[in-house]
CSV table of C-alpha atoms and ligand atoms in Angstrom, one decimal:
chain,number,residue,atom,x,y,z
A,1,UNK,CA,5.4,-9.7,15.3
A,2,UNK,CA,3.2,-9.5,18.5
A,3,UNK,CA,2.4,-12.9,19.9
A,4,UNK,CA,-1.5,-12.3,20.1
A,5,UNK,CA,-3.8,-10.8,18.0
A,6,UNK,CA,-5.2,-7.4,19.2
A,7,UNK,CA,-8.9,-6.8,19.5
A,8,UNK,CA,-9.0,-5.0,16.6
A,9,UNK,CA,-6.7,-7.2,14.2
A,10,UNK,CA,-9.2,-10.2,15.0
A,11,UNK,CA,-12.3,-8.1,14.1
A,12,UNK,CA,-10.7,-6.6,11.2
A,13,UNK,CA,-9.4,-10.2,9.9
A,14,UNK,CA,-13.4,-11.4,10.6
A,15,UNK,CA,-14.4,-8.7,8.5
A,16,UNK,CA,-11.7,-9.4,5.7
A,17,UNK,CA,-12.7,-13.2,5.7
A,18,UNK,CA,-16.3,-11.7,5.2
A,19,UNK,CA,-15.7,-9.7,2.4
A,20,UNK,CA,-13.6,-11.6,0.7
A,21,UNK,CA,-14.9,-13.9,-2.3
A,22,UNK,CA,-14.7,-17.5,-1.1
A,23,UNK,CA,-12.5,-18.9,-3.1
A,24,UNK,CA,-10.0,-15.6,-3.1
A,25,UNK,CA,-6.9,-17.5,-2.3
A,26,UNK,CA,-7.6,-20.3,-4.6
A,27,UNK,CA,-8.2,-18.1,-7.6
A,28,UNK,CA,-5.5,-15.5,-6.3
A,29,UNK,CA,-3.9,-14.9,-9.3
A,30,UNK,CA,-7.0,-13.7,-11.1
A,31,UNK,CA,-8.7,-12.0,-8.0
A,32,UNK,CA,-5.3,-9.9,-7.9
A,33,UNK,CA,-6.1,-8.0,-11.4
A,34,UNK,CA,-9.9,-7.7,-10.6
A,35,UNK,CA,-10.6,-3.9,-10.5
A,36,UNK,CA,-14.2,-4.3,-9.3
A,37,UNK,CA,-13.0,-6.1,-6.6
A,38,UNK,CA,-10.6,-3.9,-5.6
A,39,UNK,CA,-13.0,-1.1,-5.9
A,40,UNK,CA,-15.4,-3.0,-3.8
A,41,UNK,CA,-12.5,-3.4,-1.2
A,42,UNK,CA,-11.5,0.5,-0.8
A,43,UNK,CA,-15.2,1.4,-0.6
A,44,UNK,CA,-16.4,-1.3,2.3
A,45,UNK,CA,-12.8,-0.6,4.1
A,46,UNK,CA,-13.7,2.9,4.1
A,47,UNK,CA,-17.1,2.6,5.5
A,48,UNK,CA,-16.2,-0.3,8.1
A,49,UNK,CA,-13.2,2.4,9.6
A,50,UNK,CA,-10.6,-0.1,8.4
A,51,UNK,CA,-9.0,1.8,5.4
A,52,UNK,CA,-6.9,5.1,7.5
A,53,UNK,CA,-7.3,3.2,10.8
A,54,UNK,CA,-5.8,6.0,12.5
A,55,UNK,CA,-7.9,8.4,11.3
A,56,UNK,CA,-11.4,9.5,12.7
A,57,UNK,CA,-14.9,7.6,11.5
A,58,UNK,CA,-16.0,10.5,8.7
A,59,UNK,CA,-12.7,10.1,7.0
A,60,UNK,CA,-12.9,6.1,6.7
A,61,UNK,CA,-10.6,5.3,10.7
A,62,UNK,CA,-11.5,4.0,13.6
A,63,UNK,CA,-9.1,7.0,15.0
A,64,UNK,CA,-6.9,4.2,16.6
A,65,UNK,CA,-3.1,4.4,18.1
A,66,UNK,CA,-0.3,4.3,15.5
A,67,UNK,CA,0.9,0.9,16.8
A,68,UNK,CA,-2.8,-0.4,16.6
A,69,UNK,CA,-2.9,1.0,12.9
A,70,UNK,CA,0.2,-0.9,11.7
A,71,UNK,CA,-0.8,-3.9,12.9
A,72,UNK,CA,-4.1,-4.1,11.1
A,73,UNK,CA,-1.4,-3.1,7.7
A,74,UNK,CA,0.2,-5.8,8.6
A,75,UNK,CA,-2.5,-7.9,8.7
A,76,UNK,CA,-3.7,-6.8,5.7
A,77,UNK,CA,-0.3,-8.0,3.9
A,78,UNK,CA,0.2,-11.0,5.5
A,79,UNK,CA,-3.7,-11.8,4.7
A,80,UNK,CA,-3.0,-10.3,0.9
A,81,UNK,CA,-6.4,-8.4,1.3
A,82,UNK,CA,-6.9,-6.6,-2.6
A,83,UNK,CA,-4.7,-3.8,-3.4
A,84,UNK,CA,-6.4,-0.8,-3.5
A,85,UNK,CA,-7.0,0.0,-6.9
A,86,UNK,CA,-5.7,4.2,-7.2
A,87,UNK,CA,-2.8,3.7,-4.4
A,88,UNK,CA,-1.6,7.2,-4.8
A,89,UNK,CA,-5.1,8.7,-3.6
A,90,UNK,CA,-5.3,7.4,-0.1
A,91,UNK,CA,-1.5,6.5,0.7
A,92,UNK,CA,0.1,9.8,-0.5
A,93,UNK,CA,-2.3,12.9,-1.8
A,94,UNK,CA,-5.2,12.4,1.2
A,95,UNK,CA,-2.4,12.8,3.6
A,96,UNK,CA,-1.5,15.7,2.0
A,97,UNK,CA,-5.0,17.3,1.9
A,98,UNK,CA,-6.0,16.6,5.1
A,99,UNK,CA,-2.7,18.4,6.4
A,100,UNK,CA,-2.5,21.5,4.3
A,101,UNK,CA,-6.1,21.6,2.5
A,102,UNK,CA,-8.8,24.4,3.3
A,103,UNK,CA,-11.8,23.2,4.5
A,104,UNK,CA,-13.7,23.6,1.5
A,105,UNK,CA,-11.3,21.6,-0.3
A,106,UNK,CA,-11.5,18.7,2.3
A,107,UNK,CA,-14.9,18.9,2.5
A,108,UNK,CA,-15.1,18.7,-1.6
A,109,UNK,CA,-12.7,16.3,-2.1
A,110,UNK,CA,-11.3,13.6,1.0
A,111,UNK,CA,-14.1,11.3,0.9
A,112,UNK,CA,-14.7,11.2,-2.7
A,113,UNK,CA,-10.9,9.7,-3.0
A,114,UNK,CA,-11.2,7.8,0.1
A,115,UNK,CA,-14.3,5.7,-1.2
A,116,UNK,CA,-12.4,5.6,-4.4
A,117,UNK,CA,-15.0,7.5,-6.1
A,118,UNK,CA,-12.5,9.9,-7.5
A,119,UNK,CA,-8.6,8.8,-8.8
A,120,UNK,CA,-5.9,11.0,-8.3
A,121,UNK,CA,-2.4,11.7,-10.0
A,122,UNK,CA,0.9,12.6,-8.7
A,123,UNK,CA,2.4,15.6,-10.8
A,124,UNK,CA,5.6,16.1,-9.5
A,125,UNK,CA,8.2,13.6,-12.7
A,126,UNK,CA,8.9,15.5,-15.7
A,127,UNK,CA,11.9,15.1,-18.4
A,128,UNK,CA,14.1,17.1,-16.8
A,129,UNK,CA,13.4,17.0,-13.4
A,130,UNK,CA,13.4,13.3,-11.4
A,131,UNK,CA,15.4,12.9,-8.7
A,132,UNK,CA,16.3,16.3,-8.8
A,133,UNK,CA,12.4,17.5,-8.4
A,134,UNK,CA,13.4,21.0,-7.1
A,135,UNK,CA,14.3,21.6,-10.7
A,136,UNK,CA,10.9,21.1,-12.8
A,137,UNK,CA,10.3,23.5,-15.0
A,138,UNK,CA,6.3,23.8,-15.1
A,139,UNK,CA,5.5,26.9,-14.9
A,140,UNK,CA,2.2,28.1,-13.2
A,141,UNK,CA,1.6,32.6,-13.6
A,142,UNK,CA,-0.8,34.0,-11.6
A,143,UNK,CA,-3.0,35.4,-13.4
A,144,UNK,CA,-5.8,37.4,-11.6
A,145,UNK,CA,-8.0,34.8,-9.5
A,146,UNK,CA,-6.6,32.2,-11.9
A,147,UNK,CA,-3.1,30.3,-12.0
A,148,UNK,CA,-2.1,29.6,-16.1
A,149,UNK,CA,-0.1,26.9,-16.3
A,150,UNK,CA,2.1,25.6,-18.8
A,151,UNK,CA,4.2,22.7,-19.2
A,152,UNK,CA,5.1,18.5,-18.9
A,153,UNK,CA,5.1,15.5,-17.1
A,154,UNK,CA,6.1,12.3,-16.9
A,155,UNK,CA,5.5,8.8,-15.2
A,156,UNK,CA,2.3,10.1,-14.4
A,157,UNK,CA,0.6,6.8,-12.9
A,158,UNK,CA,-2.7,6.4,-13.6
A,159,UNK,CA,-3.7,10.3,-14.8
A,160,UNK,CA,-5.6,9.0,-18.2
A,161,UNK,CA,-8.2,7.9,-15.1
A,162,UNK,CA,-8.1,9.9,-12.8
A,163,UNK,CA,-10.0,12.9,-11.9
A,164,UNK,CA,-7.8,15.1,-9.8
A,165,UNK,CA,-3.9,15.4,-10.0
A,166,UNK,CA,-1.6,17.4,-7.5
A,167,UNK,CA,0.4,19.4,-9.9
A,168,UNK,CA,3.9,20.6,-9.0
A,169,UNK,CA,4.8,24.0,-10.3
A,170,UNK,CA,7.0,26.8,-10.4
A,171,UNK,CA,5.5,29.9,-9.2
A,172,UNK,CA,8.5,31.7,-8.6
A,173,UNK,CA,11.4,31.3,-10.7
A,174,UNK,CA,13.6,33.8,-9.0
A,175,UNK,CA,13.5,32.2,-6.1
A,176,UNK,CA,15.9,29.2,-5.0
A,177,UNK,CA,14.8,26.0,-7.0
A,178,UNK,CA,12.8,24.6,-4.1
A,179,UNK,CA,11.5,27.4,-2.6
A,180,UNK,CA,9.9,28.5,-6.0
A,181,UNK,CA,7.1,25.6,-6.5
A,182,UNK,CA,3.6,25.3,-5.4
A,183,UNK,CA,1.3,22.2,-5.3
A,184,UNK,CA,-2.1,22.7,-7.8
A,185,UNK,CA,-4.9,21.0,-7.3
A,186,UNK,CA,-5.6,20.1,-10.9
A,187,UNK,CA,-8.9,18.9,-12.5
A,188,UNK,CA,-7.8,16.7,-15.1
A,189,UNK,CA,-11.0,17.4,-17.0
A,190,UNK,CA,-10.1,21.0,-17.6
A,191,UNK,CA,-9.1,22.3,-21.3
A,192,UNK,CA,-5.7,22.4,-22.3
A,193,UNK,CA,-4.5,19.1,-20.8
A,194,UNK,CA,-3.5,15.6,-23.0
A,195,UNK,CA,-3.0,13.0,-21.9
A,196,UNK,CA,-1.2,10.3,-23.1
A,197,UNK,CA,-0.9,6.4,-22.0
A,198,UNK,CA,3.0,5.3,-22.3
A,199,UNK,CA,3.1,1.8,-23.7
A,200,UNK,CA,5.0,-0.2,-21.1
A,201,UNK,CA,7.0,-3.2,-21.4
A,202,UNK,CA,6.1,-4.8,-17.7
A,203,UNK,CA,2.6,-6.3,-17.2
A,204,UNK,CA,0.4,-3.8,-14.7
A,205,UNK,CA,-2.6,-2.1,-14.2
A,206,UNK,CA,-0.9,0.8,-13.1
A,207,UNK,CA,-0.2,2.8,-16.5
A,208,UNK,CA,2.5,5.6,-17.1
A,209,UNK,CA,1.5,8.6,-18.9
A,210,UNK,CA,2.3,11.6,-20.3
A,211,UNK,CA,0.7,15.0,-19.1
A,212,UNK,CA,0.7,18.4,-21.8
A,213,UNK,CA,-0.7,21.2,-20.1
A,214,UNK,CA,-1.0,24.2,-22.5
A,215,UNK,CA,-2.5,27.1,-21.0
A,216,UNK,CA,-4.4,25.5,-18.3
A,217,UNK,CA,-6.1,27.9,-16.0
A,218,UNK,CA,-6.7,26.7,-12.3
A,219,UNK,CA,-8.9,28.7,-10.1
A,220,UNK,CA,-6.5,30.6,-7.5
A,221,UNK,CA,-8.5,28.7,-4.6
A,222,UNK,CA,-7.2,25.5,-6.0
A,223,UNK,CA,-3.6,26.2,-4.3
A,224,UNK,CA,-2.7,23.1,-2.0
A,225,UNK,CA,-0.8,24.9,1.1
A,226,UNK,CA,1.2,27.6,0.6
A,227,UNK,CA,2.1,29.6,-2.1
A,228,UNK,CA,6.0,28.8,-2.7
A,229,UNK,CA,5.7,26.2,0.2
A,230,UNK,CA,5.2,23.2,-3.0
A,231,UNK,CA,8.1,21.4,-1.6
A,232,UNK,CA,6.9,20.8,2.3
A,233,UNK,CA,3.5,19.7,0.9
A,234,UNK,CA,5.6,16.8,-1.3
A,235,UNK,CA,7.8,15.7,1.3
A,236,UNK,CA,5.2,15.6,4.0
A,237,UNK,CA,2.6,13.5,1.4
A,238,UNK,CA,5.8,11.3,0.8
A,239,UNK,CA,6.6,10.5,4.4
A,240,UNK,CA,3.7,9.4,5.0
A,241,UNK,CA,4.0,6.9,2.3
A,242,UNK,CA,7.1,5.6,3.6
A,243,UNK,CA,6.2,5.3,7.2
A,244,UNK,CA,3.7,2.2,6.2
A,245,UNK,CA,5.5,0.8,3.1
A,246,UNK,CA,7.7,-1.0,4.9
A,247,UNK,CA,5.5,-3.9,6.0
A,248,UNK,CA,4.4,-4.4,2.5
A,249,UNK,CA,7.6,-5.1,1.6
A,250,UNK,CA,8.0,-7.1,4.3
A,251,UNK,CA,5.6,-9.5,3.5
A,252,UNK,CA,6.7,-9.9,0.2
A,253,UNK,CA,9.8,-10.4,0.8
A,254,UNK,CA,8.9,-13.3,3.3
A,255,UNK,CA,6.3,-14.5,1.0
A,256,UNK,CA,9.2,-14.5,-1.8
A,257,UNK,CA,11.8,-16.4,0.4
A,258,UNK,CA,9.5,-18.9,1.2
A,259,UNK,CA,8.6,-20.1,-2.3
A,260,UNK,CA,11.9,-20.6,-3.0
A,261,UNK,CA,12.4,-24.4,-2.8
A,262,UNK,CA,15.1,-26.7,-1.9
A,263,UNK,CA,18.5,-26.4,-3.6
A,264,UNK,CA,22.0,-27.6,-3.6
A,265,UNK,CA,23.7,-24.3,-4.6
A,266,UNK,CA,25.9,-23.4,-2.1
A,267,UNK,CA,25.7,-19.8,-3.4
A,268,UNK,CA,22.0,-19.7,-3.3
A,269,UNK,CA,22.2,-20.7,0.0
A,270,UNK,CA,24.4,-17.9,1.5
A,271,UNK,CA,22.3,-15.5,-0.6
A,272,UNK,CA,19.2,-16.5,1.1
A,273,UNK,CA,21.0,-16.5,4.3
A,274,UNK,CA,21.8,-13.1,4.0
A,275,UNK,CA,18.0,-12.1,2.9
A,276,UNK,CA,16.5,-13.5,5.9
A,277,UNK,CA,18.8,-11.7,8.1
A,278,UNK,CA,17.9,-8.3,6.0
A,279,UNK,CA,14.1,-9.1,6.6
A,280,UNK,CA,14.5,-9.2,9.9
A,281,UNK,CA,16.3,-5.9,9.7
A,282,UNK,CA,14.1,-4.4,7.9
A,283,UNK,CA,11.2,-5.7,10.2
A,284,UNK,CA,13.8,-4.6,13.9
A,285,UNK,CA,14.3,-0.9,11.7
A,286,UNK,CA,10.4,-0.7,11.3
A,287,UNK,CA,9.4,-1.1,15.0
A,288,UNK,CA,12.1,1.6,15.6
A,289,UNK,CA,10.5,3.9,13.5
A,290,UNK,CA,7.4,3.2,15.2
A,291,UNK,CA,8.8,3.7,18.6
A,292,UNK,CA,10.0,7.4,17.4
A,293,UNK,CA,6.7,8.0,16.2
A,294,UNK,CA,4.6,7.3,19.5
A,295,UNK,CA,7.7,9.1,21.1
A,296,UNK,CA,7.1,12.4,18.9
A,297,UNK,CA,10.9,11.5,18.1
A,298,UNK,CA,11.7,12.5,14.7
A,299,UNK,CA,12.3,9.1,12.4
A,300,UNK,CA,15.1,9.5,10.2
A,301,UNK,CA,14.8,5.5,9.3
A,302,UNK,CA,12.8,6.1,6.5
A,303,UNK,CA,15.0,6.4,3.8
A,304,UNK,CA,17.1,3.2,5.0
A,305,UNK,CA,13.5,1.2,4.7
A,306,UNK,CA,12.9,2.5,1.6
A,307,UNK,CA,16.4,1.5,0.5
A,308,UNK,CA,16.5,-2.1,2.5
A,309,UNK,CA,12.9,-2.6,1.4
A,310,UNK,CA,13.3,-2.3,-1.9
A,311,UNK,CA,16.5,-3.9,-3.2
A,312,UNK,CA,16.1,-6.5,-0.3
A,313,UNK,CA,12.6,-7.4,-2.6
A,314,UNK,CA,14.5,-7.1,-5.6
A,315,UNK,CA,17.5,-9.9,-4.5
A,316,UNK,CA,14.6,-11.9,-3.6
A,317,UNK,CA,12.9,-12.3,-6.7
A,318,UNK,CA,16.5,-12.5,-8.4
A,319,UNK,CA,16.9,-15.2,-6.4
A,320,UNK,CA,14.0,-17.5,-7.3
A,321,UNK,CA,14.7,-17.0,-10.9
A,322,UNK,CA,18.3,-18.5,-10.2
A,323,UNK,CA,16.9,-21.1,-8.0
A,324,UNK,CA,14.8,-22.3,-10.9
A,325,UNK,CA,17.5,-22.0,-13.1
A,326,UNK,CA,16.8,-21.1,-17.2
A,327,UNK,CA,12.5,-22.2,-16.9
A,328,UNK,CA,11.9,-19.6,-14.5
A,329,UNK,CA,12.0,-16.9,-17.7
A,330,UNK,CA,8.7,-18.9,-18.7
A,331,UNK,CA,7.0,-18.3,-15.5
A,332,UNK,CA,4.6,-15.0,-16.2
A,333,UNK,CA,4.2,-14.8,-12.5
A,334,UNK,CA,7.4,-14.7,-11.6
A,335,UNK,CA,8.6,-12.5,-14.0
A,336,UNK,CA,5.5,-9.9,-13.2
A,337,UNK,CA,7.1,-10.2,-9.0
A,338,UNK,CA,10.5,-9.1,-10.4
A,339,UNK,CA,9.5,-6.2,-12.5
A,340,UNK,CA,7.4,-5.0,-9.9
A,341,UNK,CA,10.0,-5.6,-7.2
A,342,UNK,CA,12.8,-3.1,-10.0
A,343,UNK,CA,10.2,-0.5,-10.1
A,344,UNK,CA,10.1,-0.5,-6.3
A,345,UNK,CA,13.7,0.9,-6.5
A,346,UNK,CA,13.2,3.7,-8.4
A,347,UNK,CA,9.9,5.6,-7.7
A,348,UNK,CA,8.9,7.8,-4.5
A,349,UNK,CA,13.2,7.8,-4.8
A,350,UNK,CA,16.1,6.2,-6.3
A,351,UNK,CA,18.1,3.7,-4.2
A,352,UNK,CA,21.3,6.2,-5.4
A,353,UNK,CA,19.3,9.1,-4.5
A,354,UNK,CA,18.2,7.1,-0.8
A,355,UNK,CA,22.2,6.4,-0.3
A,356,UNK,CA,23.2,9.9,-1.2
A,357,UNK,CA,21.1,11.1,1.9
A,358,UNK,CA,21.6,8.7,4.4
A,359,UNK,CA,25.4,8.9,3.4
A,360,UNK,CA,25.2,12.7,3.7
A,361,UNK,CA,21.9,13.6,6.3
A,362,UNK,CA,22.0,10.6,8.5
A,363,UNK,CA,25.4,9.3,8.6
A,364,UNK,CA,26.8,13.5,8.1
A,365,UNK,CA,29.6,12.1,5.2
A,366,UNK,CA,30.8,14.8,3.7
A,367,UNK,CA,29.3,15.6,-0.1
A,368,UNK,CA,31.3,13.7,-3.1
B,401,FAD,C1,6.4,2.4,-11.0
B,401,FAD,C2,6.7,3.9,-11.0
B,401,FAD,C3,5.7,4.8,-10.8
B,401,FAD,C4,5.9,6.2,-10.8
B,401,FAD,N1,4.8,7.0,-10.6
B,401,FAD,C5,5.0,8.3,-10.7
B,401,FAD,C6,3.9,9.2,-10.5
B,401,FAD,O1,2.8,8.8,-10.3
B,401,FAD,N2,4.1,10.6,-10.6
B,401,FAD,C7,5.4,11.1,-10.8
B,401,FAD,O2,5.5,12.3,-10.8
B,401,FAD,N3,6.5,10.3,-11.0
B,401,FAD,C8,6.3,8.9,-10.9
B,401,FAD,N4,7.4,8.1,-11.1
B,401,FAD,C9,8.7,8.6,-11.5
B,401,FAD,C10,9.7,8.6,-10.4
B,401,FAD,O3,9.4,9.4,-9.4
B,401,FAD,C11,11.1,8.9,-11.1
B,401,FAD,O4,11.3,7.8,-12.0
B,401,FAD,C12,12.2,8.9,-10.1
B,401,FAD,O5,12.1,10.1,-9.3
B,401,FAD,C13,13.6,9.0,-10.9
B,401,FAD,O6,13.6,10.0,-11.8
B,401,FAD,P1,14.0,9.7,-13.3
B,401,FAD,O7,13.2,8.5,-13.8
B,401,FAD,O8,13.8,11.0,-14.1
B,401,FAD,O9,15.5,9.3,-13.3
B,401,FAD,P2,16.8,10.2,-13.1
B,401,FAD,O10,16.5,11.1,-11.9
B,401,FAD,O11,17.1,10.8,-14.4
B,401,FAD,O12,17.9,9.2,-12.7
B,401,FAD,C14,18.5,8.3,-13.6
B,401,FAD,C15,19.5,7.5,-12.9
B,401,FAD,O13,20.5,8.4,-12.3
B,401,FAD,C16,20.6,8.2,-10.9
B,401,FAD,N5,20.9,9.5,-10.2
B,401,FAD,C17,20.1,10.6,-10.4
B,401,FAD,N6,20.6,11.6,-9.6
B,401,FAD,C18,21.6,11.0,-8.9
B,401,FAD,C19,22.5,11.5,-7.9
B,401,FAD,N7,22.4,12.8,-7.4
B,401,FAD,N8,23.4,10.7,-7.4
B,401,FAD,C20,23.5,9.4,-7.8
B,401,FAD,N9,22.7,8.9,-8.8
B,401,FAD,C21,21.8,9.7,-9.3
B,401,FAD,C22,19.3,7.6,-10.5
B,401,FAD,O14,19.4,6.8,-9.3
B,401,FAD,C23,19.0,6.7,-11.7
B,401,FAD,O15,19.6,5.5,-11.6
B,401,FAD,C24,7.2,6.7,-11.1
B,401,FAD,C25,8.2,5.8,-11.3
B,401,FAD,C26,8.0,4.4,-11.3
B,401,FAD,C27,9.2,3.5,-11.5
């Protein structure tokens, strides 16, 4: 990382020290579950320009350089400054809005989900249709000013509290698969919509559910970009995502390799061996990216730091629990950093699904 602090990254780690409660790293493990924290922590961030540092003062930035913005992220992570508490609604769906959203919709709804006043849902999972998204089967009919909509979905994180969900739908089914779907902005509150916690296995805070939508009207103006043009909005709400998430993972993976302690295993040893030097690709891939950005290149390492990121976290926490040996399956902690660390390599795409197109868009290998 850079040798010096920038301006910024010192008055933004004065203002984290500040804020945060002063015994934060001693109680750590209990300050990282604390909602009203973390609610506490998206609202100040947002009204000190700290939590979209790139973006301008009204919308909760300090309208600073990409380069400038990543740092303070990574400052952030290596700080472990609270997670916001409704991720989804400023890393992937306010990208989205501010991007394709009329002005009546940004001006009703960005800085009600950038305070963290309002929660927001991502629609897009259902049964059917994972990976292969283009083929969901929600179906929203236009219906005078209204769209009906009908349907399913599934893995929806966090829509029993939200407010708001973007809804992926088909609005024309005659067209091909992904040029058939819009993007809904859906009030969770309207009639015609259950939800339903799924009971999880893994410890979190961020709960699965279920989402039946039986005749739900949405007003016509509620249309997120396009009509049809569902599938640009997702992908340009992911990217976003992806551009930053590699210095979280990042910092946990070096936060992971260095708790794991002295060993005699020779195997453990080459294994960690080989994770340091993936870090450090991971971290080498990263500033490339960046560099493409600030160029206005395009940035096709994306999916390889989703893919590195991930299982590279995953190894790491695999890796602990070997070093331990057979006790490590008591420690809660551990075992919360490993399930985490296994989800990581199968939402916002699966590590099959990441390999598949850097084997076939990146690397131009032809189909299987
Ligand atoms: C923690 C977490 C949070 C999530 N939050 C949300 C959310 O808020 N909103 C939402 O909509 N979704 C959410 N998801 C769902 C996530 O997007 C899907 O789980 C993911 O897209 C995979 O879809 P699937 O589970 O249906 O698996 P499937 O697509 O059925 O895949 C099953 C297996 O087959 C493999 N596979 C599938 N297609 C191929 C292929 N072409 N080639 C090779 N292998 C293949 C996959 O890699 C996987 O191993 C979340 C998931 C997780 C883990």
């Amino acid at each position: 990382m850079t040798a010096h602090k920038t301006a910024q990254v010192e008055e933004y780690g004065a203002w984290l020290t500040e804020f945060l409660p002063i015994d934060y790293y001693e109680r750590y493990r209990q300050y990282r579950w604390d909602i009203p924290l973390r609610r506490d922590y998206q609202r100040a961030a947002f009204e000190a320009g700290w939590l979209q540092p790139s973006w301008p003062r009204e919308y909760g930035g300090r309208s600073l350089g990409l380069r400038d913005a990543m740092e303070i992220r990574l400052e952030a992570a290596m700080r472990s400054a609270p997670k916001l508490p409704n991720i989804a609604g400023p890393n992937v769906v306010a990208p989205g809005i501010r991007r394709f959203g009329t002005p009546e919709q940004i001006d009703r709804l960005l800085v009600p989900l950038l305070r963290g006043d309002e929660w927001w849902a991502l629609g897009m999972s259902e049964p059917e249709a994972g990976s292969d998204f283009a083929s969901l089967r929600t179906r929203a009919e236009i219906d005078g000013d209204l769209f009906r909509v009908n349907g399913h979905k599934i893995w929806t994180t966090q829509a029993h509290e939200s407010r708001w969900c973007t809804l992926y739908a088909r609005t024309d089914p005659d067209a091909p698969k992904h040029r058939g779907i819009s993007c809904l902005i859906l009030d969770l509150h309207s009639s015609g919509i259950r939800i339903e916690p799924i009971r999880m296995a893994s410890v979190s805070d961020e709960t699965f559910c279920e989402v039946f939508l039986d005749d739900v009207e949405v007003p016509a103006e509620n249309l997120l970009g396009p009509l049809n043009g569902g599938w640009n909005v997702a992908l340009s709400s992911l990217h976003h995502e992806r551009q930053m998430i590699w210095i979280m993972n990042w910092v946990e993976i070096k936060r992971g390799l260095d708790s794991i302690r002295g060993t005699q295993d020779e195997d453990i040893y080459t294994e960690l061996g080989s994770l340091l030097a993936d870090a450090e690709a991971l971290r080498a891939t990263g500033y490339r990216a960046l560099d493409n950005e600030l160029a206005g290149r395009s940035s096709p390492e994306a999916d390889i730091m989703k893919l590195l990121g991930s299982v590279t976290l995953q190894r790491v926490w695999e890796l602990r629990a070997a070093s331990e040996g057979p006790s490590s399956a008591g420690d809660p902690d551990l075992l919360f950093e490993r399930q985490d660390a296994l989800a990581a390599t199968i939402y916002g795409g699966t590590s099959e699904v990441q390999r598949n197109i850097i084997a076939e868009r990146l690397l131009g290998l032809p189909k299987g």
